[in-house]
PDB file of C-alpha atoms in Angstrom:
ATOM      1  CA  GLN J1154     103.281  83.233 103.540  1.00  0.00           C
ATOM      2  CA  VAL J1155     103.167  86.568 101.731  1.00  0.00           C
ATOM      3  CA  GLN J1156     100.962  89.597 102.328  1.00  0.00           C
ATOM      4  CA  LEU J1157     100.500  92.730 100.286  1.00  0.00           C
ATOM      5  CA  VAL J1158      98.976  95.664 102.020  1.00  0.00           C
ATOM      6  CA  GLU J1159      97.866  98.800 100.144  1.00  0.00           C
ATOM      7  CA  SER J1160      97.437 102.203 101.681  1.00  0.00           C
ATOM      8  CA  GLY J1161      96.860 105.881 100.763  1.00  0.00           C
ATOM      9  CA  GLY J1162      93.488 105.758  99.131  1.00  0.00           C
ATOM     10  CA  GLY J1163      90.785 108.212 100.027  1.00  0.00           C
ATOM     11  CA  LEU J1164      88.437 110.932  98.815  1.00  0.00           C
ATOM     12  CA  VAL J1165      89.968 113.827  96.818  1.00  0.00           C
ATOM     13  CA  GLN J1166      88.679 116.558  94.635  1.00  0.00           C
ATOM     14  CA  ALA J1167      89.284 116.637  90.914  1.00  0.00           C
ATOM     15  CA  GLY J1168      92.749 117.964  90.231  1.00  0.00           C
ATOM     16  CA  GLY J1169      94.138 116.763  93.489  1.00  0.00           C
ATOM     17  CA  SER J1170      96.806 114.192  94.245  1.00  0.00           C
ATOM     18  CA  LEU J1171      97.191 110.930  96.153  1.00  0.00           C
ATOM     19  CA  ARG J1172     100.097 108.554  96.725  1.00  0.00           C
ATOM     20  CA  LEU J1173      99.333 104.845  97.087  1.00  0.00           C
ATOM     21  CA  SER J1174     101.723 102.443  98.734  1.00  0.00           C
ATOM     22  CA  CYS J1175     101.915  98.683  98.745  1.00  0.00           C
ATOM     23  CA  ALA J1176     104.163  96.924 101.082  1.00  0.00           C
ATOM     24  CA  ALA J1177     105.035  93.248 100.708  1.00  0.00           C
ATOM     25  CA  SER J1178     105.916  91.160 103.727  1.00  0.00           C
ATOM     26  CA  GLY J1179     106.429  87.544 104.686  1.00  0.00           C
ATOM     27  CA  ARG J1180     108.531  84.772 103.194  1.00  0.00           C
ATOM     28  CA  ILE J1181     109.979  86.580 100.225  1.00  0.00           C
ATOM     29  CA  PHE J1182     113.043  85.530  98.185  1.00  0.00           C
ATOM     30  CA  THR J1183     112.531  87.601  95.079  1.00  0.00           C
ATOM     31  CA  ILE J1184     109.934  90.060  93.846  1.00  0.00           C
ATOM     32  CA  ASN J1185     109.945  90.519  90.092  1.00  0.00           C
ATOM     33  CA  LEU J1186     107.231  92.471  88.454  1.00  0.00           C
ATOM     34  CA  MET J1187     105.021  94.781  90.657  1.00  0.00           C
ATOM     35  CA  ALA J1188     101.907  96.453  89.344  1.00  0.00           C
ATOM     36  CA  TRP J1189      98.817  98.466  90.121  1.00  0.00           C
ATOM     37  CA  TYR J1190      95.441  97.541  88.831  1.00  0.00           C
ATOM     38  CA  ARG J1191      92.093  99.170  89.307  1.00  0.00           C
ATOM     39  CA  GLN J1192      88.487  98.207  89.074  1.00  0.00           C
ATOM     40  CA  LEU J1193      86.139 101.025  88.006  1.00  0.00           C
ATOM     41  CA  PRO J1194      82.513 100.830  89.114  1.00  0.00           C
ATOM     42  CA  GLY J1195      80.664  98.386  86.841  1.00  0.00           C
ATOM     43  CA  LYS J1196      83.878  97.457  85.027  1.00  0.00           C
ATOM     44  CA  GLN J1197      86.344  94.645  85.042  1.00  0.00           C
ATOM     45  CA  ARG J1198      89.809  95.037  86.631  1.00  0.00           C
ATOM     46  CA  GLU J1199      92.376  96.699  84.393  1.00  0.00           C
ATOM     47  CA  LEU J1200      96.123  97.224  84.570  1.00  0.00           C
ATOM     48  CA  VAL J1201      97.193 100.770  85.388  1.00  0.00           C
ATOM     49  CA  ALA J1202     100.950 100.581  85.583  1.00  0.00           C
ATOM     50  CA  SER J1203     103.819  98.087  86.126  1.00  0.00           C
ATOM     51  CA  ILE J1204     107.369  98.210  87.097  1.00  0.00           C
ATOM     52  CA  THR J1205     110.229  95.642  86.896  1.00  0.00           C
ATOM     53  CA  SER J1206     112.825  94.912  89.544  1.00  0.00           C
ATOM     54  CA  ASP J1207     115.369  97.038  87.719  1.00  0.00           C
ATOM     55  CA  GLY J1208     112.982 100.041  87.498  1.00  0.00           C
ATOM     56  CA  THR J1209     111.553  99.762  83.927  1.00  0.00           C
ATOM     57  CA  SER J1210     107.984 101.179  84.193  1.00  0.00           C
ATOM     58  CA  ASN J1211     104.933 101.333  81.941  1.00  0.00           C
ATOM     59  CA  GLN J1212     101.521 103.007  82.230  1.00  0.00           C
ATOM     60  CA  ILE J1213      98.356 102.899  80.222  1.00  0.00           C
ATOM     61  CA  ASP J1214      97.621 105.838  77.945  1.00  0.00           C
ATOM     62  CA  SER J1215      94.822 107.309  80.066  1.00  0.00           C
ATOM     63  CA  VAL J1216      97.167 107.905  83.013  1.00  0.00           C
ATOM     64  CA  LYS J1217     100.437 108.836  81.250  1.00  0.00           C
ATOM     65  CA  GLY J1218     101.706 112.155  82.319  1.00  0.00           C
ATOM     66  CA  ARG J1219      99.606 112.051  85.536  1.00  0.00           C
ATOM     67  CA  PHE J1220     100.449 108.777  87.365  1.00  0.00           C
ATOM     68  CA  THR J1221     104.088 107.670  88.243  1.00  0.00           C
ATOM     69  CA  ILE J1222     104.946 104.134  89.482  1.00  0.00           C
ATOM     70  CA  SER J1223     108.029 103.543  91.542  1.00  0.00           C
ATOM     71  CA  ARG J1224     109.451 100.979  93.948  1.00  0.00           C
ATOM     72  CA  ASP J1225     111.821 100.756  96.835  1.00  0.00           C
ATOM     73  CA  ASN J1226     113.411  97.248  96.704  1.00  0.00           C
ATOM     74  CA  SER J1227     114.910  97.568 100.151  1.00  0.00           C
ATOM     75  CA  LYS J1228     111.412  97.991 101.608  1.00  0.00           C
ATOM     76  CA  ASN J1229     109.644  95.605  99.229  1.00  0.00           C
ATOM     77  CA  THR J1230     107.274  98.452  98.410  1.00  0.00           C
ATOM     78  CA  VAL J1231     105.740  99.882  95.291  1.00  0.00           C
ATOM     79  CA  TYR J1232     104.191 103.350  94.995  1.00  0.00           C
ATOM     80  CA  LEU J1233     101.656 104.962  92.704  1.00  0.00           C
ATOM     81  CA  GLU J1234     101.744 108.746  92.680  1.00  0.00           C
ATOM     82  CA  MET J1235      98.631 110.045  91.179  1.00  0.00           C
ATOM     83  CA  ASN J1236      98.266 113.751  90.114  1.00  0.00           C
ATOM     84  CA  SER J1237      95.692 115.787  88.246  1.00  0.00           C
ATOM     85  CA  LEU J1238      93.078 113.206  89.351  1.00  0.00           C
ATOM     86  CA  LYS J1239      89.802 112.963  87.421  1.00  0.00           C
ATOM     87  CA  PRO J1240      86.446 111.665  88.453  1.00  0.00           C
ATOM     88  CA  GLU J1241      86.944 108.834  85.973  1.00  0.00           C
ATOM     89  CA  ASP J1242      89.936 107.704  88.071  1.00  0.00           C
ATOM     90  CA  THR J1243      87.493 106.609  90.818  1.00  0.00           C
ATOM     91  CA  ALA J1244      88.066 102.920  91.431  1.00  0.00           C
ATOM     92  CA  ARG J1245      89.377 100.423  93.884  1.00  0.00           C
ATOM     93  CA  TYR J1246      93.109 100.006  93.258  1.00  0.00           C
ATOM     94  CA  TYR J1247      94.927  96.735  93.804  1.00  0.00           C
ATOM     95  CA  CYS J1248      98.540  95.920  94.169  1.00  0.00           C
ATOM     96  CA  ASN J1249      99.952  92.901  92.339  1.00  0.00           C
ATOM     97  CA  ALA J1250     103.355  91.238  92.631  1.00  0.00           C
ATOM     98  CA  SER J1251     105.067  88.230  91.093  1.00  0.00           C
ATOM     99  CA  ILE J1252     106.991  86.670  94.080  1.00  0.00           C
ATOM    100  CA  LYS J1253     109.359  83.744  94.701  1.00  0.00           C
ATOM    101  CA  THR J1254     109.123  82.606  98.388  1.00  0.00           C
ATOM    102  CA  THR J1255     112.158  80.211  98.027  1.00  0.00           C
ATOM    103  CA  PRO J1256     115.163  80.032  95.747  1.00  0.00           C
ATOM    104  CA  TRP J1257     113.835  76.879  94.069  1.00  0.00           C
ATOM    105  CA  GLY J1258     110.311  78.119  93.866  1.00  0.00           C
ATOM    106  CA  ILE J1259     108.294  79.657  91.103  1.00  0.00           C
ATOM    107  CA  LEU J1260     107.039  83.265  90.627  1.00  0.00           C
ATOM    108  CA  ASP J1261     103.506  83.364  91.962  1.00  0.00           C
ATOM    109  CA  PRO J1262     101.109  86.245  91.652  1.00  0.00           C
ATOM    110  CA  TYR J1263      99.925  87.779  94.836  1.00  0.00           C
ATOM    111  CA  TRP J1264      97.257  90.432  95.318  1.00  0.00           C
ATOM    112  CA  GLY J1265      96.438  92.996  97.926  1.00  0.00           C
ATOM    113  CA  GLN J1266      92.958  93.588  99.290  1.00  0.00           C
ATOM    114  CA  GLY J1267      92.670  96.878  97.528  1.00  0.00           C
ATOM    115  CA  THR J1268      92.310 100.586  98.472  1.00  0.00           C
ATOM    116  CA  GLN J1269      89.483 102.841  97.388  1.00  0.00           C
ATOM    117  CA  VAL J1270      90.145 106.034  95.465  1.00  0.00           C
ATOM    118  CA  THR J1271      87.232 108.379  95.001  1.00  0.00           C
ATOM    119  CA  VAL J1272      87.553 111.622  93.003  1.00  0.00           C
ATOM    120  CA  SER J1273      84.803 114.157  93.257  1.00  0.00           C
ATOM    121  CA  SER J1274      83.977 116.686  90.527  1.00  0.00           C
TER     122      SER J1274
END
């Protein structure tokens, strides 16, 4: 049993900052890739940023220079630091992780319930 719980969302004015956290708990043997997705109003879910277990990260062009993804492997936690927020960043943000629950198991994708980020103009 694995659970991902996001936190840190909220309402912020344009130009402000937020730091999202996603903590994984339960029967975890290995966490490989961790990522943040978002779903904008009226749009499909899209990848925002990802990070591997060794710290290699990627971000989509629209957030490069503004968002930073990081992880703390000892805490099974991934973060998304969001700076210079824009109204178009308003979305529900979801945590995703590829997790093995046993040494002989496979990497399964797990999703959090999401946290809302609203940026006012």
